[in-house]
Short mmCIF file of C-alpha atoms and ligand atoms in Angstrom, two decimals:
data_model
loop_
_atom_site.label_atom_id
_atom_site.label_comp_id
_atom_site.label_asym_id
_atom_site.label_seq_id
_atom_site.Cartn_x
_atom_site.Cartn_y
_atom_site.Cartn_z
CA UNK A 1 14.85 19.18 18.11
CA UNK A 2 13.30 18.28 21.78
CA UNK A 3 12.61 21.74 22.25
CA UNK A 4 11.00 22.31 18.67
CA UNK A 5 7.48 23.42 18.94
CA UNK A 6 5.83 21.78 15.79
CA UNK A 7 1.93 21.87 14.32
CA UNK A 8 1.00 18.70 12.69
CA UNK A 9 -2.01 17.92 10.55
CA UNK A 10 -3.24 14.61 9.35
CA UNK A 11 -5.79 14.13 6.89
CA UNK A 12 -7.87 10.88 6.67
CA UNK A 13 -10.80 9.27 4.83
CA UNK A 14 -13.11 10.32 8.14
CA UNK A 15 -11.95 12.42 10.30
CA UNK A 16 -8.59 15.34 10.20
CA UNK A 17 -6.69 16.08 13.02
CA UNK A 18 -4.72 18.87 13.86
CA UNK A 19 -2.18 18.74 16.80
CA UNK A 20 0.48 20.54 18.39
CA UNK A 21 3.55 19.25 20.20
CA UNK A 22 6.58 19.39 21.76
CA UNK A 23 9.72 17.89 20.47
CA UNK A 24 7.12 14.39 19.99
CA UNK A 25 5.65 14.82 22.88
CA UNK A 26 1.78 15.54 21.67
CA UNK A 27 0.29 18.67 23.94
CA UNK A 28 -3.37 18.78 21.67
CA UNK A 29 -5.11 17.44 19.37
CA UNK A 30 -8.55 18.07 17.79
CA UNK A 31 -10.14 16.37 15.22
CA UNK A 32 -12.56 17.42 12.60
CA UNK A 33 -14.95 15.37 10.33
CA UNK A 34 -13.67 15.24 6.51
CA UNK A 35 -15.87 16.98 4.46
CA UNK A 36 -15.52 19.02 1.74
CA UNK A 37 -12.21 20.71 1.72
CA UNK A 38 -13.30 24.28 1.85
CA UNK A 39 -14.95 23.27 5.02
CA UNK A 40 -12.89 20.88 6.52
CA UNK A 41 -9.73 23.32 5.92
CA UNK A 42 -11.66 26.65 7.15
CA UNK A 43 -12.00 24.68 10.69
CA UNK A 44 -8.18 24.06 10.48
CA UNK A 45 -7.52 27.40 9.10
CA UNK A 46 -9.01 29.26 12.76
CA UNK A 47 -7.42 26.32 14.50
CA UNK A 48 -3.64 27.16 13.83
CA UNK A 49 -4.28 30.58 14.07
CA UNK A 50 -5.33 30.43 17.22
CA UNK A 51 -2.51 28.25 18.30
CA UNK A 52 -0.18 30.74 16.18
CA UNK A 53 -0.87 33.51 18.02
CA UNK A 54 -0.15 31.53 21.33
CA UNK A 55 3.43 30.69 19.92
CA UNK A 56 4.60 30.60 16.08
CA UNK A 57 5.23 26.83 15.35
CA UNK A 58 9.39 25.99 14.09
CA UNK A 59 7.23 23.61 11.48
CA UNK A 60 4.62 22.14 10.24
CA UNK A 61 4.07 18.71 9.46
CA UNK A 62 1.06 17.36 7.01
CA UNK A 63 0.59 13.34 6.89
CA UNK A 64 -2.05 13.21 4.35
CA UNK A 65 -4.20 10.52 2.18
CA UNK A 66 -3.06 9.62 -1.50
CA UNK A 67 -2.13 9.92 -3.73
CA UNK A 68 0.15 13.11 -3.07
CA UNK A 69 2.65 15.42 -4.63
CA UNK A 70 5.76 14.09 -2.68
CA UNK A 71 8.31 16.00 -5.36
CA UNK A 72 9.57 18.94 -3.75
CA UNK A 73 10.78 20.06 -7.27
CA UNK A 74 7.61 19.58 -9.29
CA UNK A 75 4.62 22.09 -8.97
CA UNK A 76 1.75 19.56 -7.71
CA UNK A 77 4.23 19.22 -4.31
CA UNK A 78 2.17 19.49 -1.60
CA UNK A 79 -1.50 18.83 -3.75
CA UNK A 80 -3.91 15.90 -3.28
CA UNK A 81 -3.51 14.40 -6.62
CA UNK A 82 -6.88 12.14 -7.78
CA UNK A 83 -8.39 11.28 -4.88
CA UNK A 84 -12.47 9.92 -5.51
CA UNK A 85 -13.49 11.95 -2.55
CA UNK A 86 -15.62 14.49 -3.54
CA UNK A 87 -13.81 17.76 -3.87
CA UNK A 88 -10.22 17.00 -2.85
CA UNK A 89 -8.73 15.82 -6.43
CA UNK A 90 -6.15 18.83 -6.81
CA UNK A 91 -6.42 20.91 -3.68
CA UNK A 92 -3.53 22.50 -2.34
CA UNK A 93 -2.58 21.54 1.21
CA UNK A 94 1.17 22.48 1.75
CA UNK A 95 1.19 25.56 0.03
CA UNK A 96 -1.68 26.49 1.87
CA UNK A 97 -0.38 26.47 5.24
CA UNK A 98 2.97 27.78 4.41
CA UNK A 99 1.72 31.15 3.21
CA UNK A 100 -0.51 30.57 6.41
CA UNK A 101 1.62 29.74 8.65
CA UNK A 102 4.64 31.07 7.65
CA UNK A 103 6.76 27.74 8.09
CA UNK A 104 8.33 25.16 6.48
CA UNK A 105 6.03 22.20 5.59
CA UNK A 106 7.23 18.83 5.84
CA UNK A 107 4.59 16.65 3.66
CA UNK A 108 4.03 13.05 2.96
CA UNK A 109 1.16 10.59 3.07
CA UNK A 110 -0.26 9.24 6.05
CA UNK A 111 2.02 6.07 5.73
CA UNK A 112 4.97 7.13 4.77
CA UNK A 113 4.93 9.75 7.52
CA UNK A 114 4.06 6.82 10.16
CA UNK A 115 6.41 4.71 9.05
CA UNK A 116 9.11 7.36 9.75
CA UNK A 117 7.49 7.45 13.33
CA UNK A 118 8.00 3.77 14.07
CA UNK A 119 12.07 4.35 12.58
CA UNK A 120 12.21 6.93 15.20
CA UNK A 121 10.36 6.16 18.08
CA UNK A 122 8.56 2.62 17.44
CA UNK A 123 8.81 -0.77 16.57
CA UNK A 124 11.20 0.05 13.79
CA UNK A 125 13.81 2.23 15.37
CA UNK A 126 17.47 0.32 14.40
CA UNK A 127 15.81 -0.83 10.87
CA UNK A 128 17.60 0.65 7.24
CA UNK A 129 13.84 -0.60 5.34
CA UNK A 130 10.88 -0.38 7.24
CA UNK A 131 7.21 -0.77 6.02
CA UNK A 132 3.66 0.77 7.47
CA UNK A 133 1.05 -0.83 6.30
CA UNK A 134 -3.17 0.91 7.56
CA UNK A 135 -6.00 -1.03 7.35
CA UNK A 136 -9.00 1.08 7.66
CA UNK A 137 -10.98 2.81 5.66
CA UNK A 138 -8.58 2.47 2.93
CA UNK A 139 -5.51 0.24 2.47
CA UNK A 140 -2.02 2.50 2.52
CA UNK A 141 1.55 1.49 2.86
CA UNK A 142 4.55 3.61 3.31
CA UNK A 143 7.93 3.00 3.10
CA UNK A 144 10.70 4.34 5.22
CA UNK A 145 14.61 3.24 3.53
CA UNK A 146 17.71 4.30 5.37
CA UNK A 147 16.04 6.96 7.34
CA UNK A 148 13.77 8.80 4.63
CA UNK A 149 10.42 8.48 3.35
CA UNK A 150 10.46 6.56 0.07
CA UNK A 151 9.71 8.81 -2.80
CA UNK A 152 10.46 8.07 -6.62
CA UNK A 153 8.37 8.20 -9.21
CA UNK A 154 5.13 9.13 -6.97
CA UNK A 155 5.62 7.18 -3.67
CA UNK A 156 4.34 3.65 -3.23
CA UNK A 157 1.05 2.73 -3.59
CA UNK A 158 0.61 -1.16 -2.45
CA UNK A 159 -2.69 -1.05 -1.05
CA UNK A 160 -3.41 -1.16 -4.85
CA UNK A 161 -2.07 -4.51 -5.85
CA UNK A 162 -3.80 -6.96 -7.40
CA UNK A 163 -2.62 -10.18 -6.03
CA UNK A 164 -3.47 -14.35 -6.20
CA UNK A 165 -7.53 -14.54 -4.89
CA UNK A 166 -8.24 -17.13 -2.42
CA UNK A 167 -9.57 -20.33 -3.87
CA UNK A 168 -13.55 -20.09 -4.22
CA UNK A 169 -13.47 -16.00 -2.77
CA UNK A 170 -15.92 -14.08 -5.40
CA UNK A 171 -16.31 -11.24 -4.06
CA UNK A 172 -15.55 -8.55 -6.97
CA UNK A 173 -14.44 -6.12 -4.56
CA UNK A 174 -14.88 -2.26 -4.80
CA UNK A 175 -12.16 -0.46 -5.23
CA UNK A 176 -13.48 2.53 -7.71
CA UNK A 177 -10.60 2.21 -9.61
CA UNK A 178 -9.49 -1.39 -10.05
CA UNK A 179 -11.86 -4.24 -8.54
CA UNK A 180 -10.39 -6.45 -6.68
CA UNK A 181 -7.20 -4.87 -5.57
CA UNK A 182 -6.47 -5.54 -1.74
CA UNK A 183 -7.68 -2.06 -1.03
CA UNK A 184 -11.10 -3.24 -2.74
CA UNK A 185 -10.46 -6.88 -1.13
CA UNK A 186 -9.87 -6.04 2.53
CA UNK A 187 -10.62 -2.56 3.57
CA UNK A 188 -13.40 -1.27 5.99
CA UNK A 189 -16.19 -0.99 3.28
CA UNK A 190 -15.07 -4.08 1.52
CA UNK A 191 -15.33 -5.99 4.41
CA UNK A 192 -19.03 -4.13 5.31
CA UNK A 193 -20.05 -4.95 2.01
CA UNK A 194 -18.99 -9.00 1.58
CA UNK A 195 -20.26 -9.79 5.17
CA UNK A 196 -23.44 -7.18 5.06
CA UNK A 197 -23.25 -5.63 8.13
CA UNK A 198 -20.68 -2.57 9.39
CA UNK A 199 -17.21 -3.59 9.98
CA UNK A 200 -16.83 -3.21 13.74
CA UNK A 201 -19.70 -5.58 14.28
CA UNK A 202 -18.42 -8.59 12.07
CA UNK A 203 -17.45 -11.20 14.45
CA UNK A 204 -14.39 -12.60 14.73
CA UNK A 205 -15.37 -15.77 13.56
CA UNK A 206 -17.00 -14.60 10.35
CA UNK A 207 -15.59 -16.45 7.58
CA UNK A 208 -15.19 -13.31 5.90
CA UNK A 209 -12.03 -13.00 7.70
CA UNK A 210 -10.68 -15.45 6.08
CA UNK A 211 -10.52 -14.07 3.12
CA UNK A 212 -8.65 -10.91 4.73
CA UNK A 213 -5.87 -13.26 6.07
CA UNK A 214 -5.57 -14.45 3.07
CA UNK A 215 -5.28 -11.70 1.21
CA UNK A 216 -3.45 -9.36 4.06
CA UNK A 217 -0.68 -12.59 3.37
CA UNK A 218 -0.56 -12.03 0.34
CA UNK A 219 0.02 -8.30 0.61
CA UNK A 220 2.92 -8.58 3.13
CA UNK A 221 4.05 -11.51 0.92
CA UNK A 222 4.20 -9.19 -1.79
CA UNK A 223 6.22 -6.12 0.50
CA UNK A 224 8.78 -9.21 1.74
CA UNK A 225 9.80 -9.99 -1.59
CA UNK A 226 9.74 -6.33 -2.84
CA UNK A 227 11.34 -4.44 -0.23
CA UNK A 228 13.03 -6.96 2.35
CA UNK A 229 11.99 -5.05 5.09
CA UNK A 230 13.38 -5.65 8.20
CA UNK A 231 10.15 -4.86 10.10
CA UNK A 232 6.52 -4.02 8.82
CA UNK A 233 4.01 -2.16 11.26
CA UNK A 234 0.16 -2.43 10.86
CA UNK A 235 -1.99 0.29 12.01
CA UNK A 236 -5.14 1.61 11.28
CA UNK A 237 -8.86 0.53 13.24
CA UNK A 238 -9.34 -2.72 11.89
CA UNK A 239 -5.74 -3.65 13.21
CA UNK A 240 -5.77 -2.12 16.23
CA UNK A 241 -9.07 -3.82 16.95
CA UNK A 242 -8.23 -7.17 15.74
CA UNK A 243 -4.75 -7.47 16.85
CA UNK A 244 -5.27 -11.35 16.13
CA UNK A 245 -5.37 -10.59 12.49
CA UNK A 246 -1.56 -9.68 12.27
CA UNK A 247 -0.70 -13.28 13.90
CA UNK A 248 -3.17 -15.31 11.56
CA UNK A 249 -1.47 -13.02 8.35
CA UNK A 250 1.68 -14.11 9.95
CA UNK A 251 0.61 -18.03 9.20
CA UNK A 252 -0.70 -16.76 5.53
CA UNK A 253 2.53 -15.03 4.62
CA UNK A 254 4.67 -18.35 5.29
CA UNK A 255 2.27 -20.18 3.12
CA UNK A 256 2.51 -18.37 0.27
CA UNK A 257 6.18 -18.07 0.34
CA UNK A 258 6.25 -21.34 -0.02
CA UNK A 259 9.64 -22.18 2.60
CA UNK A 260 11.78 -20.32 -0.17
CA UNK A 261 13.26 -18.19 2.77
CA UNK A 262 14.35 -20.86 5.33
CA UNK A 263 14.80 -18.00 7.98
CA UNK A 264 11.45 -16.36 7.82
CA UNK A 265 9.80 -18.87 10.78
CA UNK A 266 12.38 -17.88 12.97
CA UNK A 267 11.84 -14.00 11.83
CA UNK A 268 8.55 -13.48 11.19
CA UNK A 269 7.55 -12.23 14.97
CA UNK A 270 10.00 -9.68 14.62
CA UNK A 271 9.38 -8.60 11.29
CA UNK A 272 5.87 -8.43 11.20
CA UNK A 273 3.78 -6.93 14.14
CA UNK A 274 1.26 -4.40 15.36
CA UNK A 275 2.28 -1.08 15.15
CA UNK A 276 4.08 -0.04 18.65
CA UNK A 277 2.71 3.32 18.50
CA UNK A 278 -0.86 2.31 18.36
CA UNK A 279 -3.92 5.33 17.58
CA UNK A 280 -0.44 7.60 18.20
CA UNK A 281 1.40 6.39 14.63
CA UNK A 282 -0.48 8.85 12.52
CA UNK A 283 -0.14 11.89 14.74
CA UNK A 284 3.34 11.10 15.40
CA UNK A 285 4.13 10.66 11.82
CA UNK A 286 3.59 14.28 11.36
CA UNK A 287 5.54 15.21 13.58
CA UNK A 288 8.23 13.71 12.28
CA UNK A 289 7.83 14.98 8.95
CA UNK A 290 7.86 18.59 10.43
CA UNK A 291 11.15 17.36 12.00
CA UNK A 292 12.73 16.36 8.87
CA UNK A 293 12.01 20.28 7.90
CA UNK A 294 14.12 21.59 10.71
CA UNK A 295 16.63 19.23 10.34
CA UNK A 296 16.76 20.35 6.73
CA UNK A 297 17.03 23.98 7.51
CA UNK A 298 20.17 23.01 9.93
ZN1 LIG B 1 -7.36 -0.20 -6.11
#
């Protein structure tokens, strides 16, 4: 597996990067705006190509936004299922760039696949439950349980709960498909929109960040009492920014737990932190997932 020579691809809301590497050691990456996906993908397309004919990749890994066809048995594996942005609902990604590439495709969303990076090489390695949580432009949490990507039904989606508002908080949020779920609560827009100006220049003082504690508590709140993960990661640009965000959610979680686990104080550091791999957790993650496909093929 060191020597593996691996392609990964991550789609976001903004931007798609491609990236080669060795073993997980990242040799290139190059990132292109999402657009459309005829667009977007035709950039990619010549990309791995190019790198193709320099040396045939072992795999491929694609870390992608939801919701996604994680079922390698059904026939929407590998498709962007219904997505709001314009033109991706239902596109094909693995399938693409297996008849492409001629590889196997490892595929997952963005935070499953960097949660399986922190079990391997972050802040989660030694963990049997581990949780990702990105706070960007959207609000995405993966899973990783005894080693593997959690997949059932569709794969988890808890960016989209709807959980306890902060006293006197009115904001109605805007997520397109529910309101006020923490997605429509606390991600990059939402916060643009309640405090009126873009995201990166709110200050830290802004009350609007209160809100986001709260409701960022109540989110991991939510995963602790769920999932009983041993550790939870948070990534994205608004944590990376604001890594004083994961200590004041640290303060909100204990409150709304409300002392029923008398060991979480003594925990909590542990268990909940920034994400060790920092801007590296989402390239990494597909890496790993290509991994996983030559492990499989062992
Ligand atoms: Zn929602």
């Amino acid at each position: 597996m060191t020597g593996s020579h691996i392609f990964g691809l991550e789609l976001g809301g903004t931007k798609c990067v491609a990236l080669r590497a060795e073993g997980h050691h990242i040799v290139e990456t190059i990132a292109v705006p999402t657009a459309e996906p005829g667009a977007t993908l035709g950039v990619i397309d010549d990309l791995f190509g190019q790198w193709q004919r320099e040396r045939q990749p072992d795999a491929l890994g694609i870390a992608s936004f939801g919701p996604v066809g994680v079922d390698r048995n059904r026939p929407d594996w590998g498709f962007i299922l219904n997505t709001p942005k314009p033109g991706w609902a239902g596109t094909d990604i693995a399938g693409r760039y297996r008849r492409l590439l001629g590889v196997e495709v490892g595929f997952d969303t963005d935070v499953n696949a960097a949660a399986l990076a922190e079990t391997l090489w972050g802040g989660a390695v030694g963990t049997s439950c581990n949780a990702y949580i990105t706070l960007g432009t959207g609000i995405g949490v993966g899973c990783v349980v005894r080693g593997e990507p959690l997949h059932g039904w569709q794969h988890p989606e808890f960016g989209h709960l709807k959980a306890r508002r902060m006293p006197g908080d009115v904001f109605r949020g805007n997520c397109p498909f529910h309101g006020d779920c923490i997605e429509g609560l606390i991600s990059g827009p939402a916060i643009a929109r309640r405090s009126g100006m873009a995201g990166e220049q709110v200050e830290d003082k802004h009350p609007v960040w209160d809100g986001v504690v709260h409701d960022l508590g109540e989110l991991l709140a939510g995963l602790i009492l769920g999932l009983s993960p041993e550790r939870i990661s948070l990534g994205g640009s608004i944590a990376c920014a604001r890594p004083w965000l994961v200590e004041r959610a640290r303060g909100a979680v204990i409150a709304s737990l409300g002392g029923y686990f008398d060991n979480l104080s003594k925990d909590i550091n542990r268990m909940i932190g920034v994400t060790a791999l920092g801007d590296r957790a989402g390239p990494l993650g597909a890496i790993a997932l290509g991994m996983t496909r030559i492990a499989a093929g062992k």
